[in-house]
mmCIF file of C-alpha atoms and ligand atoms in Angstrom:
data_model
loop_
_atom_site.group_PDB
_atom_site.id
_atom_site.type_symbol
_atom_site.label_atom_id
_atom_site.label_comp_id
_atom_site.label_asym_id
_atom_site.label_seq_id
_atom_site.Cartn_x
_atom_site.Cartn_y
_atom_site.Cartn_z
ATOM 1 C CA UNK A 1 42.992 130.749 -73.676
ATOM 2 C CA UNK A 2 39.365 129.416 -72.636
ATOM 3 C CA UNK A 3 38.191 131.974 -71.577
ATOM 4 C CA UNK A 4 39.247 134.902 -74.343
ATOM 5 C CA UNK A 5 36.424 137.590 -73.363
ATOM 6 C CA UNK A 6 38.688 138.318 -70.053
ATOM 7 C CA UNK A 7 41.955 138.067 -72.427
ATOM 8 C CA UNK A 8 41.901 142.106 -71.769
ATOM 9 C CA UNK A 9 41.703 141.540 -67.928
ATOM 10 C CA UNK A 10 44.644 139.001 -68.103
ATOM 11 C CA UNK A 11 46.858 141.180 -69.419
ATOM 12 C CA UNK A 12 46.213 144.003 -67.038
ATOM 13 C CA UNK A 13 46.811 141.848 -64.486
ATOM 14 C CA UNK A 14 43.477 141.976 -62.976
ATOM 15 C CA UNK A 15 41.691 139.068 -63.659
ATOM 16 C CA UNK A 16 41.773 137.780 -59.518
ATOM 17 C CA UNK A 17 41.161 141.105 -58.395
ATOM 18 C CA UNK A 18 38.046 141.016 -60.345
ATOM 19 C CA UNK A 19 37.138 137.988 -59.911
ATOM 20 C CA UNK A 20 37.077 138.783 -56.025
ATOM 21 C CA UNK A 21 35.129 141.834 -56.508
ATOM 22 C CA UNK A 22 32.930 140.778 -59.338
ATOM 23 C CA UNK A 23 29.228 141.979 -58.125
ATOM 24 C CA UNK A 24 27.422 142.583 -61.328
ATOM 25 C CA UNK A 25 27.372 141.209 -65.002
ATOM 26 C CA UNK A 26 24.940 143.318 -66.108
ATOM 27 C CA UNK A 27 22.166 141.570 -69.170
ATOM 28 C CA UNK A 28 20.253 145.147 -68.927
ATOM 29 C CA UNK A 29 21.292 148.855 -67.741
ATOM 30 C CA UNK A 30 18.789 151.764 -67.824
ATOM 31 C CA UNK A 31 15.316 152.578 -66.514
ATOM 32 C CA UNK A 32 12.704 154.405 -67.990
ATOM 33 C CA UNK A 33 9.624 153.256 -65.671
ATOM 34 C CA UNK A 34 10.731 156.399 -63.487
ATOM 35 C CA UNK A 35 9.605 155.287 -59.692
ATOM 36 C CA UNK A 36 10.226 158.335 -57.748
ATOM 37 C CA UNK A 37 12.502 156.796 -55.058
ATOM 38 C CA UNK A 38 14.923 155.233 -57.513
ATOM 39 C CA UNK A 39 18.378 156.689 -58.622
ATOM 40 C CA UNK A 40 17.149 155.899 -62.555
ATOM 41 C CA UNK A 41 14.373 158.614 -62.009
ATOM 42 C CA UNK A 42 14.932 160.736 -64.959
ATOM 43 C CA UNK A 43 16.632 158.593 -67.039
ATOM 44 C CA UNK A 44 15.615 158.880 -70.829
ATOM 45 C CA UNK A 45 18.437 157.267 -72.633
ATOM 46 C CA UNK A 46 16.706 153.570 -73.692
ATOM 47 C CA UNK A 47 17.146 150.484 -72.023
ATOM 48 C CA UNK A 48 20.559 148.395 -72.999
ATOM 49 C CA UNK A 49 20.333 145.206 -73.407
ATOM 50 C CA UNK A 50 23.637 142.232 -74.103
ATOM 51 C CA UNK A 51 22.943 140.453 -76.421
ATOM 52 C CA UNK A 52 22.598 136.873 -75.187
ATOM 53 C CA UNK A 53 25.141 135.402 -77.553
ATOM 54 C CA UNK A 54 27.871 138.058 -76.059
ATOM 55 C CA UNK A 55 26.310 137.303 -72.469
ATOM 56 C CA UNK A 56 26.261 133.812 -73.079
ATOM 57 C CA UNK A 57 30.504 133.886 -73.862
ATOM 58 C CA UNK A 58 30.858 136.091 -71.105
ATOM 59 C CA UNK A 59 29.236 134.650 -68.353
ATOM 60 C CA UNK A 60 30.278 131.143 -69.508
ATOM 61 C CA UNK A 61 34.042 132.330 -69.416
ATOM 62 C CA UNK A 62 33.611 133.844 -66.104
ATOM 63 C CA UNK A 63 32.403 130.577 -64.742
ATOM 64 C CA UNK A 64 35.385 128.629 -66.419
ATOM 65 C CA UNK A 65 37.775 131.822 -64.913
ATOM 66 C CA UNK A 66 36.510 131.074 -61.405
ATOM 67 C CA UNK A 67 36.821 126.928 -61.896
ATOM 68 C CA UNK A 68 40.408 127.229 -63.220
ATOM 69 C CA UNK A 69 40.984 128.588 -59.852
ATOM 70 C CA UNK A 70 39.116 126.185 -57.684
ATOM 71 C CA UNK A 71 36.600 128.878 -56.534
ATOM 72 C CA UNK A 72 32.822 130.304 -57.159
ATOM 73 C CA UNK A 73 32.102 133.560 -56.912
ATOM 74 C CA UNK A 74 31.935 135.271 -53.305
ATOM 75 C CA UNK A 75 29.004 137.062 -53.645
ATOM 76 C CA UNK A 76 25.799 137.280 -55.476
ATOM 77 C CA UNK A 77 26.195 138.560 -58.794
ATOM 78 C CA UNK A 78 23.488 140.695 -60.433
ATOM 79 C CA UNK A 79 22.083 140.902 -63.702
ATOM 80 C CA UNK A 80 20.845 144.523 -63.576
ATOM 81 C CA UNK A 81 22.042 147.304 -60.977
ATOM 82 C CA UNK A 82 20.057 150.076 -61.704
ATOM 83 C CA UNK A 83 17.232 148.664 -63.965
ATOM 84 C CA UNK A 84 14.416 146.068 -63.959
ATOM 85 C CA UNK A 85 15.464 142.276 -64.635
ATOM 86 C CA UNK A 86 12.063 141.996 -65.934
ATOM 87 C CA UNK A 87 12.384 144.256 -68.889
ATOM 88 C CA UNK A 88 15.746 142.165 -70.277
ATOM 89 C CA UNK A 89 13.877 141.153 -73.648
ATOM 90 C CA UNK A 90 16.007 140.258 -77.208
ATOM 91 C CA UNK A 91 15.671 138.438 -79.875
ATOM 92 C CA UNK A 92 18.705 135.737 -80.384
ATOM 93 C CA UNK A 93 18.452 133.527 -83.252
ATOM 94 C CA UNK A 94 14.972 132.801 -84.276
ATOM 95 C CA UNK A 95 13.702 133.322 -80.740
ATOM 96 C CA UNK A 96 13.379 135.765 -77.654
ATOM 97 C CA UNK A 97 15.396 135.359 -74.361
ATOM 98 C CA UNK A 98 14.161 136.942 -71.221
ATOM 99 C CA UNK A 99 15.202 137.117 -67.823
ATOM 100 C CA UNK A 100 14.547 133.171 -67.387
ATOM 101 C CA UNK A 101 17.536 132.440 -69.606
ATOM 102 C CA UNK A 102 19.578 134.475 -68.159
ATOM 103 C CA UNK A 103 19.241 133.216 -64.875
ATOM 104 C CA UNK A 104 19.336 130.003 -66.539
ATOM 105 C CA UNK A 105 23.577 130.888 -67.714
ATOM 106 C CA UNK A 106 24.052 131.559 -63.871
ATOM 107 C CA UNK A 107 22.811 128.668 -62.925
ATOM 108 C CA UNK A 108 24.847 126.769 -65.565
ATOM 109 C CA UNK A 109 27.979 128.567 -65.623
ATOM 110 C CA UNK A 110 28.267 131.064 -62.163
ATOM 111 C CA UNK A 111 27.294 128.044 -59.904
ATOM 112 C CA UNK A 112 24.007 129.672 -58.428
ATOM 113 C CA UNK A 113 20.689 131.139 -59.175
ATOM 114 C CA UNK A 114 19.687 134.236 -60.252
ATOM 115 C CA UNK A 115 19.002 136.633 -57.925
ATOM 116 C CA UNK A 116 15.663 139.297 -59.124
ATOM 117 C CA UNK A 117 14.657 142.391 -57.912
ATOM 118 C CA UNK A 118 11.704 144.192 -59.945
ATOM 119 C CA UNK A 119 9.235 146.249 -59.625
ATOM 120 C CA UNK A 120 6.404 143.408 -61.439
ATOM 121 C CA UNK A 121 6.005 142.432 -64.876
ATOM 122 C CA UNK A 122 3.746 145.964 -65.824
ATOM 123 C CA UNK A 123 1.142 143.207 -67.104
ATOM 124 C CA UNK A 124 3.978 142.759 -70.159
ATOM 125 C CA UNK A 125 3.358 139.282 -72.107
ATOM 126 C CA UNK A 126 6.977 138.677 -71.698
ATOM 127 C CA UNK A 127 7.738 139.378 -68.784
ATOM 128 C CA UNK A 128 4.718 137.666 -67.287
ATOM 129 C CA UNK A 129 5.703 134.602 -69.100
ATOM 130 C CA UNK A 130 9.077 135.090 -67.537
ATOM 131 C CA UNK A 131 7.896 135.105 -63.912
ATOM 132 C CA UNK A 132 6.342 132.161 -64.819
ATOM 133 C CA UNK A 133 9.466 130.443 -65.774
ATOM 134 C CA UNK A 134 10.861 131.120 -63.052
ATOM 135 C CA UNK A 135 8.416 130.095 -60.563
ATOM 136 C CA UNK A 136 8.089 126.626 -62.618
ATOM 137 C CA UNK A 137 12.254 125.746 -62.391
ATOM 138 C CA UNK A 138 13.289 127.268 -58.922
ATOM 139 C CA UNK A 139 16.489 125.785 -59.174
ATOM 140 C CA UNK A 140 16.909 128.553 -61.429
ATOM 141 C CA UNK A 141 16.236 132.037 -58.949
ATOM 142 C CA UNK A 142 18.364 132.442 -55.389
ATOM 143 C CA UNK A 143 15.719 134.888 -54.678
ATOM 144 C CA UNK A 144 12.967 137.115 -55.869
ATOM 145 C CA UNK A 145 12.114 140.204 -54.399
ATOM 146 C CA UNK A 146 8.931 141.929 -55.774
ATOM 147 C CA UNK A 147 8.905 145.930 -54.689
ATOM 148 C CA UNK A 148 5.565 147.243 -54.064
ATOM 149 C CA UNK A 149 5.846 151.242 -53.559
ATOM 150 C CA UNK A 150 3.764 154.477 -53.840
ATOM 151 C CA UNK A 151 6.451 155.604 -55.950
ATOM 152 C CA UNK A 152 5.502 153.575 -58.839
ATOM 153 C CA UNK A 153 4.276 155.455 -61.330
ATOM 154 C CA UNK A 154 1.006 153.211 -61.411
ATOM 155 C CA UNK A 155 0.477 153.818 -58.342
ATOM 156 C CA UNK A 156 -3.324 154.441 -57.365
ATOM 157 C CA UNK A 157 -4.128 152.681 -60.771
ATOM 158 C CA UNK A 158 -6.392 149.533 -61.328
ATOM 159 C CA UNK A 159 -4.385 148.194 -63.416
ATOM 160 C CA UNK A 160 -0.940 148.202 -61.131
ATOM 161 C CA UNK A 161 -3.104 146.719 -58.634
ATOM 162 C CA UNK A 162 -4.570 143.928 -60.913
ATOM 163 C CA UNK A 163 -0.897 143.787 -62.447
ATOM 164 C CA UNK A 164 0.866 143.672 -59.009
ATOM 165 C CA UNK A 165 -1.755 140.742 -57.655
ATOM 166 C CA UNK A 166 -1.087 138.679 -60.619
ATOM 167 C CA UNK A 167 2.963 138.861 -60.033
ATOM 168 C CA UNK A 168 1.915 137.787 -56.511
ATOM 169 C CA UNK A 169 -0.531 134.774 -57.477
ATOM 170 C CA UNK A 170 2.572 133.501 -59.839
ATOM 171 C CA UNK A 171 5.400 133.795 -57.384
ATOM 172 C CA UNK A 172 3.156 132.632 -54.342
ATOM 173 C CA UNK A 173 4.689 128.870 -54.564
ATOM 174 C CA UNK A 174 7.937 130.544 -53.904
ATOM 175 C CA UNK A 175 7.397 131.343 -50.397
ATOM 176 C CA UNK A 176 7.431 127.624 -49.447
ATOM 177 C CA UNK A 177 11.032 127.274 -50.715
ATOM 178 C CA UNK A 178 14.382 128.833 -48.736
ATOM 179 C CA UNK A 179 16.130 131.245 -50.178
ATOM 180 C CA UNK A 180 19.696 129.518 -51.919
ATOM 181 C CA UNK A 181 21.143 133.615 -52.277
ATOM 182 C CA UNK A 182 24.518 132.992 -50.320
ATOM 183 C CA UNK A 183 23.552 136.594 -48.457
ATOM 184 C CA UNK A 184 19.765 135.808 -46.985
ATOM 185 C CA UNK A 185 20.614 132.216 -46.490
ATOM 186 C CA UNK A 186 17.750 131.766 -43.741
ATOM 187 C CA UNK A 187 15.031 133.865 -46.541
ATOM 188 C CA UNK A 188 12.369 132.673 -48.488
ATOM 189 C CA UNK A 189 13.230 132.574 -52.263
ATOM 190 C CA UNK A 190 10.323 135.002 -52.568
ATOM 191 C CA UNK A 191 10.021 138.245 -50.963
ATOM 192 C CA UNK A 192 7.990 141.173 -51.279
ATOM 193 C CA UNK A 193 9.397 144.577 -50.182
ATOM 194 C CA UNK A 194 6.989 147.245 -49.131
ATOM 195 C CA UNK A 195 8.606 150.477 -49.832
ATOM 196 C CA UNK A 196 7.056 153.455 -48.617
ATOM 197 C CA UNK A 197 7.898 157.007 -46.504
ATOM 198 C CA UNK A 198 6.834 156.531 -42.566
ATOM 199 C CA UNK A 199 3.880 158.966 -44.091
ATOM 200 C CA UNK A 200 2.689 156.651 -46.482
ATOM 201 C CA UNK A 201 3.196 153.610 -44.612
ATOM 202 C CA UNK A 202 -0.180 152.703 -43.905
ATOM 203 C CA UNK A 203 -1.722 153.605 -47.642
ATOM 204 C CA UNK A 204 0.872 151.226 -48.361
ATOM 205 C CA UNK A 205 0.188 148.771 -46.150
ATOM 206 C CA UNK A 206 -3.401 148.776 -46.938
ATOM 207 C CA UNK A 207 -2.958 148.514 -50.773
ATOM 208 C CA UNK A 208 -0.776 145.413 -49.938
ATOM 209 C CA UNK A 209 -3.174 143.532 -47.518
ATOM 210 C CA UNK A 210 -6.100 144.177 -50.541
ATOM 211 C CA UNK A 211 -3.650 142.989 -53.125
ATOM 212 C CA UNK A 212 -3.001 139.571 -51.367
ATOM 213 C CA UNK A 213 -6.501 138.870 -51.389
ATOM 214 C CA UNK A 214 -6.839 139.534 -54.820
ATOM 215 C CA UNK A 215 -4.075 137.265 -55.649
ATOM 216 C CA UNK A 216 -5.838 134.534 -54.176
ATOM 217 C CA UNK A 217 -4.085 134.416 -50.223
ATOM 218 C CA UNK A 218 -6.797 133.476 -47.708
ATOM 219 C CA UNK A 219 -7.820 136.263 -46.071
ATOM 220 C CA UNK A 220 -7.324 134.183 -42.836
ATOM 221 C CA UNK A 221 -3.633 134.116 -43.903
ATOM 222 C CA UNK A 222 -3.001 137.756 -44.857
ATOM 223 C CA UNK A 223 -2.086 139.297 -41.595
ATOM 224 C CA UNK A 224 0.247 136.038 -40.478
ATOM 225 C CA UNK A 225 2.144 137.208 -44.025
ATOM 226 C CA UNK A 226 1.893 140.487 -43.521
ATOM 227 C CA UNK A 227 3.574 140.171 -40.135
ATOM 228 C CA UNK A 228 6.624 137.983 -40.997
ATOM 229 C CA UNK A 229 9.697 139.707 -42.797
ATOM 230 C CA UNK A 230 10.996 136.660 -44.466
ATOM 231 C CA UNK A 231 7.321 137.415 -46.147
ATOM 232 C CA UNK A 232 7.025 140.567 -46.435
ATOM 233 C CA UNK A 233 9.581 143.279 -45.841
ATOM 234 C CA UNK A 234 8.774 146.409 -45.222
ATOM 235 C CA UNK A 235 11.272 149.372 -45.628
ATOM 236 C CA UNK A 236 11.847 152.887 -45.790
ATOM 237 C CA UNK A 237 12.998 154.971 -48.988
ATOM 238 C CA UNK A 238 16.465 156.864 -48.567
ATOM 239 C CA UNK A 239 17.258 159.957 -51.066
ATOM 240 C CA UNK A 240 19.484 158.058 -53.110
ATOM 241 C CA UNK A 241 19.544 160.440 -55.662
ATOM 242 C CA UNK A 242 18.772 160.667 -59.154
ATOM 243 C CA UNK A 243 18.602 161.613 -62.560
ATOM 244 C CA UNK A 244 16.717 164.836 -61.938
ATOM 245 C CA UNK A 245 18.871 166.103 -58.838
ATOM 246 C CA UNK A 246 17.874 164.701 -55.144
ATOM 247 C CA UNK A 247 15.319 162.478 -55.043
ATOM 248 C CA UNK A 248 11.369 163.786 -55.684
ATOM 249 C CA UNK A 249 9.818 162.202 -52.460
ATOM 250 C CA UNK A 250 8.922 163.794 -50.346
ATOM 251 C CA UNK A 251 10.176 162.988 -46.656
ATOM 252 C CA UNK A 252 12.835 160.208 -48.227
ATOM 253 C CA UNK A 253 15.313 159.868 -45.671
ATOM 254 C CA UNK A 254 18.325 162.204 -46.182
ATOM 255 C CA UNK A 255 21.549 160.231 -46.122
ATOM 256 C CA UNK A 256 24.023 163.409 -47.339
ATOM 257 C CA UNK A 257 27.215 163.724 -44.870
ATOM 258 C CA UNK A 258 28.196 167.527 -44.418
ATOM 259 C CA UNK A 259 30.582 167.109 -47.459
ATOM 260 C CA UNK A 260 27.276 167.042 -49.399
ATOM 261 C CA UNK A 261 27.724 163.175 -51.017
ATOM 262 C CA UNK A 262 25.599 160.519 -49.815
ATOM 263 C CA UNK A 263 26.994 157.502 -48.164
ATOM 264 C CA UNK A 264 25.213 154.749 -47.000
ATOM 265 C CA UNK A 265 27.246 152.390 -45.327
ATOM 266 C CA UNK A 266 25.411 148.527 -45.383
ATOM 267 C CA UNK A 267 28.377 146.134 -44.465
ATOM 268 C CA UNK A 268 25.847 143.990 -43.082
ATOM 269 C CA UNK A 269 24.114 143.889 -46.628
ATOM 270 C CA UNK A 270 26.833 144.241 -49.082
ATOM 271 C CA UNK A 271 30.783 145.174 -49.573
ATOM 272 C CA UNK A 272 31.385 148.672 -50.540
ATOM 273 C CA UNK A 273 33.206 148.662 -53.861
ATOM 274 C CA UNK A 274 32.435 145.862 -56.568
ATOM 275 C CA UNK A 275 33.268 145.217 -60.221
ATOM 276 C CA UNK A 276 30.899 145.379 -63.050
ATOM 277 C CA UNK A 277 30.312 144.573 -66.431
ATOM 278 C CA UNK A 278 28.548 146.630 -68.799
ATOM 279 C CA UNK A 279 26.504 145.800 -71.947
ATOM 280 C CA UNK A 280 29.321 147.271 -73.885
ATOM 281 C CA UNK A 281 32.217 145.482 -72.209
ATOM 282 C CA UNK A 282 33.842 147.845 -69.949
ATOM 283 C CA UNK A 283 34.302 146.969 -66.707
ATOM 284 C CA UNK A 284 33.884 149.824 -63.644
ATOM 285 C CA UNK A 285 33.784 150.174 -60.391
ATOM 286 C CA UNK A 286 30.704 150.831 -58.157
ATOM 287 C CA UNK A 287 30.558 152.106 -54.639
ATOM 288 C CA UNK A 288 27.838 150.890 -53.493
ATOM 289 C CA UNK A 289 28.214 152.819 -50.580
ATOM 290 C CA UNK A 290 28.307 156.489 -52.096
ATOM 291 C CA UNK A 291 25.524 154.801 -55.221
ATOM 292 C CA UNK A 292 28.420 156.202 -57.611
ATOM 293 C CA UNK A 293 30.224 154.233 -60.906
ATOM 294 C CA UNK A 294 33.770 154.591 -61.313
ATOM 295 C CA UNK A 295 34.799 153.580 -65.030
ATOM 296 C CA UNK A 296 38.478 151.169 -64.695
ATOM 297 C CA UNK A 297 41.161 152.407 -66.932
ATOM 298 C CA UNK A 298 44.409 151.585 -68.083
ATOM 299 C CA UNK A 299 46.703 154.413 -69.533
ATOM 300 C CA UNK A 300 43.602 156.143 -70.645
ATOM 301 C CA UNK A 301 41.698 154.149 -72.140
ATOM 302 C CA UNK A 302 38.424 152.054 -70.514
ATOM 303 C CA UNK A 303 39.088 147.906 -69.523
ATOM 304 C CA UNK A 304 36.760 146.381 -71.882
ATOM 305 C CA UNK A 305 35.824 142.882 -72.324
ATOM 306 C CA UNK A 306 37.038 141.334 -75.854
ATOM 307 C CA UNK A 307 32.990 140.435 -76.767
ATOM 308 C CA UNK A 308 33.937 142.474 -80.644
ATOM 309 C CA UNK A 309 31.870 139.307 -82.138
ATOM 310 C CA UNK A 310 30.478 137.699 -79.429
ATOM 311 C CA UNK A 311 26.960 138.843 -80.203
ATOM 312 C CA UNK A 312 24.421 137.357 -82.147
ATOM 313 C CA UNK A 313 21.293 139.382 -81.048
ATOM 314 C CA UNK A 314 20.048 143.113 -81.612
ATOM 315 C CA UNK A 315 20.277 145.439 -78.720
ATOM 316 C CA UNK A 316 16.661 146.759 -78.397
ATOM 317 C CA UNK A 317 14.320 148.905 -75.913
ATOM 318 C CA UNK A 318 12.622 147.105 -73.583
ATOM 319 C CA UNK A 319 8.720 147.377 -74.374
HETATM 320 S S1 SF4 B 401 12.970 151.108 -59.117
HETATM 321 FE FE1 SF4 B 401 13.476 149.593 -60.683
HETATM 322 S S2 SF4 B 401 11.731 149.686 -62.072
HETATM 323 FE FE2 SF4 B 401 11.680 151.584 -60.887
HETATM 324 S S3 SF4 B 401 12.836 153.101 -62.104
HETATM 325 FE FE3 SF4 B 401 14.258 152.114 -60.685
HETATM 326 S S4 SF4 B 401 15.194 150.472 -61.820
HETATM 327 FE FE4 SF4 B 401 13.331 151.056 -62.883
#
């Protein structure tokens, strides 16, 4: 069999079914920047990371899975869920890989570009020099999306907005490209989303309109980006939960039924359940309605990937 990491899924008897619902091959898992409005706020278990060999095998058989049946995948698939693409960072051979080679598999094997949301580089070497990749090969990214929030924890700082402004200045050329992602097929392939409470809307919208200028925009262009969503999106932050109980912001929108659980239903934006992959093989469910994981087992024990060898690189923290 070609395509031996999925040998476990064949023999379940699952490999279409996951194929059809395959949203997420996840390179990284974990958060520990802590931004108020995300579900990782809290989190203090380290940053996973596949090794690129193992992702290499896996992604590559997924693409051959998907051409044995005369099909691509129906969906964007992600390389994070609840983590930054910018902090994937391992050492593989004699060299590092970053988020750049891993879009660099999808475009290869999955039949599309990457598609990147972070919250900026942090001002991190690597994942500066990773942005930069990225905007230099296009071919490689569907779509960028850089989140600009009060909930960062740099918020406030000179540095985040120094830090945020350069992200801008290097993904600027992007904004004269189209989008390729198969679900924003009228986008720009960069984006920035403003996230803020209706409260802190116009801090936020200040901070951005300074932060432009510092990354170079004309000032006479600003407000004509400012004022176009394919630009610059702004949107409001919804108590997805977290770590650490409900969300900590104040005034995030409450999306709990009576029942209690939160369900956010975004047909328009994405299908409720979808398959991942995890650094450490298993696959699970997510609902991506209710923001819960559901692991996928067969009489008791968790589907995992064969990738026992796969793996050539260290899993590490991101720094
Ligand atoms: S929003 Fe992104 S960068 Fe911030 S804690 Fe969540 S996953 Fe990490």
């Amino acid at each position: 069999m070609s395509f031996n990491t999925l040998a476990p899924v064949v023999r379940a008897g699952l490999l279409d079914e996951v194929l059809d619902g395959l949203g997420f091959i996840h390179a990284n898992d974990h958060c520990r920047r802590n931004c108020l409005h995300c579900p990782a706020f809290g989190d203090q278990s380290p940053v996973i990371m596949t090794p690129f060999a193992t992702l290499t095998k896996v992604v590559s058989d997924v693409g051959d899975a998907y051409r044995e049946r005369g099909r691509s995948p129906r969906r964007s698939i992600a390389s994070w869920r609840i983590s930054d693409p910018l902090d994937y960072l391992v050492r593989s051979g004699s060299g590092i890989r970053d988020t750049y080679d891993v879009g660099v598999l999808w475009r290869r094997y999955l039949d599309q570009g990457i598609y990147l949301v972070t919250n900026g580089s942090e001002g991190k070497r690597q994942a500066r020099e990773a942005l930069r990749r990225l905007a230099g090969d296009p071919e490689v990214a569907s779509q960028i999306k850089l989140t600009i929030t009060p909930c960062d924890q740099g918020w406030g700082t000179d540095r985040y907005l120094d830090n945020i402004a350069q992200d801008i200045a290097i993904l600027a050329p992007l904004w004269d490209l189209g989008s390729t992602r198969m679900e924003d097929p009228q986008g720009r392939r960069f984006r920035i989303n403003l996230k803020s409470t209706a409260e802190r809307r116009d801090e936020s919208l200040e901070f951005l309109e300074h932060a432009l200028v510092v990354a170079g925009v004309a000032r006479a262009k600003v407000e004509s980006l400012m004022e176009d969503s394919t630009h610059v999106a702004v949107k409001d932050i919804y108590d997805l939960g977290s770590y650490a109980g409900d969300s900590p912001v104040k005034q995030a929108i409450n999306i709990k039924g009576d029942s209690g659980r939160r369900f956010k239903p975004t047909a328009e934006a994405r299908t409720q359940y979808q398959y991942g992959i995890y650094p450490d093989g298993t696959i699970q469910m997510i609902d991506m309605y209710e923001f819960q994981v559901y692991p996928v087992a067969l009489g008791g024990e968790p589907l995992r990937l064969n990738v026992d060898g796969a793996a050539d690189g260290r899993t590490r923290r991101a720094s």
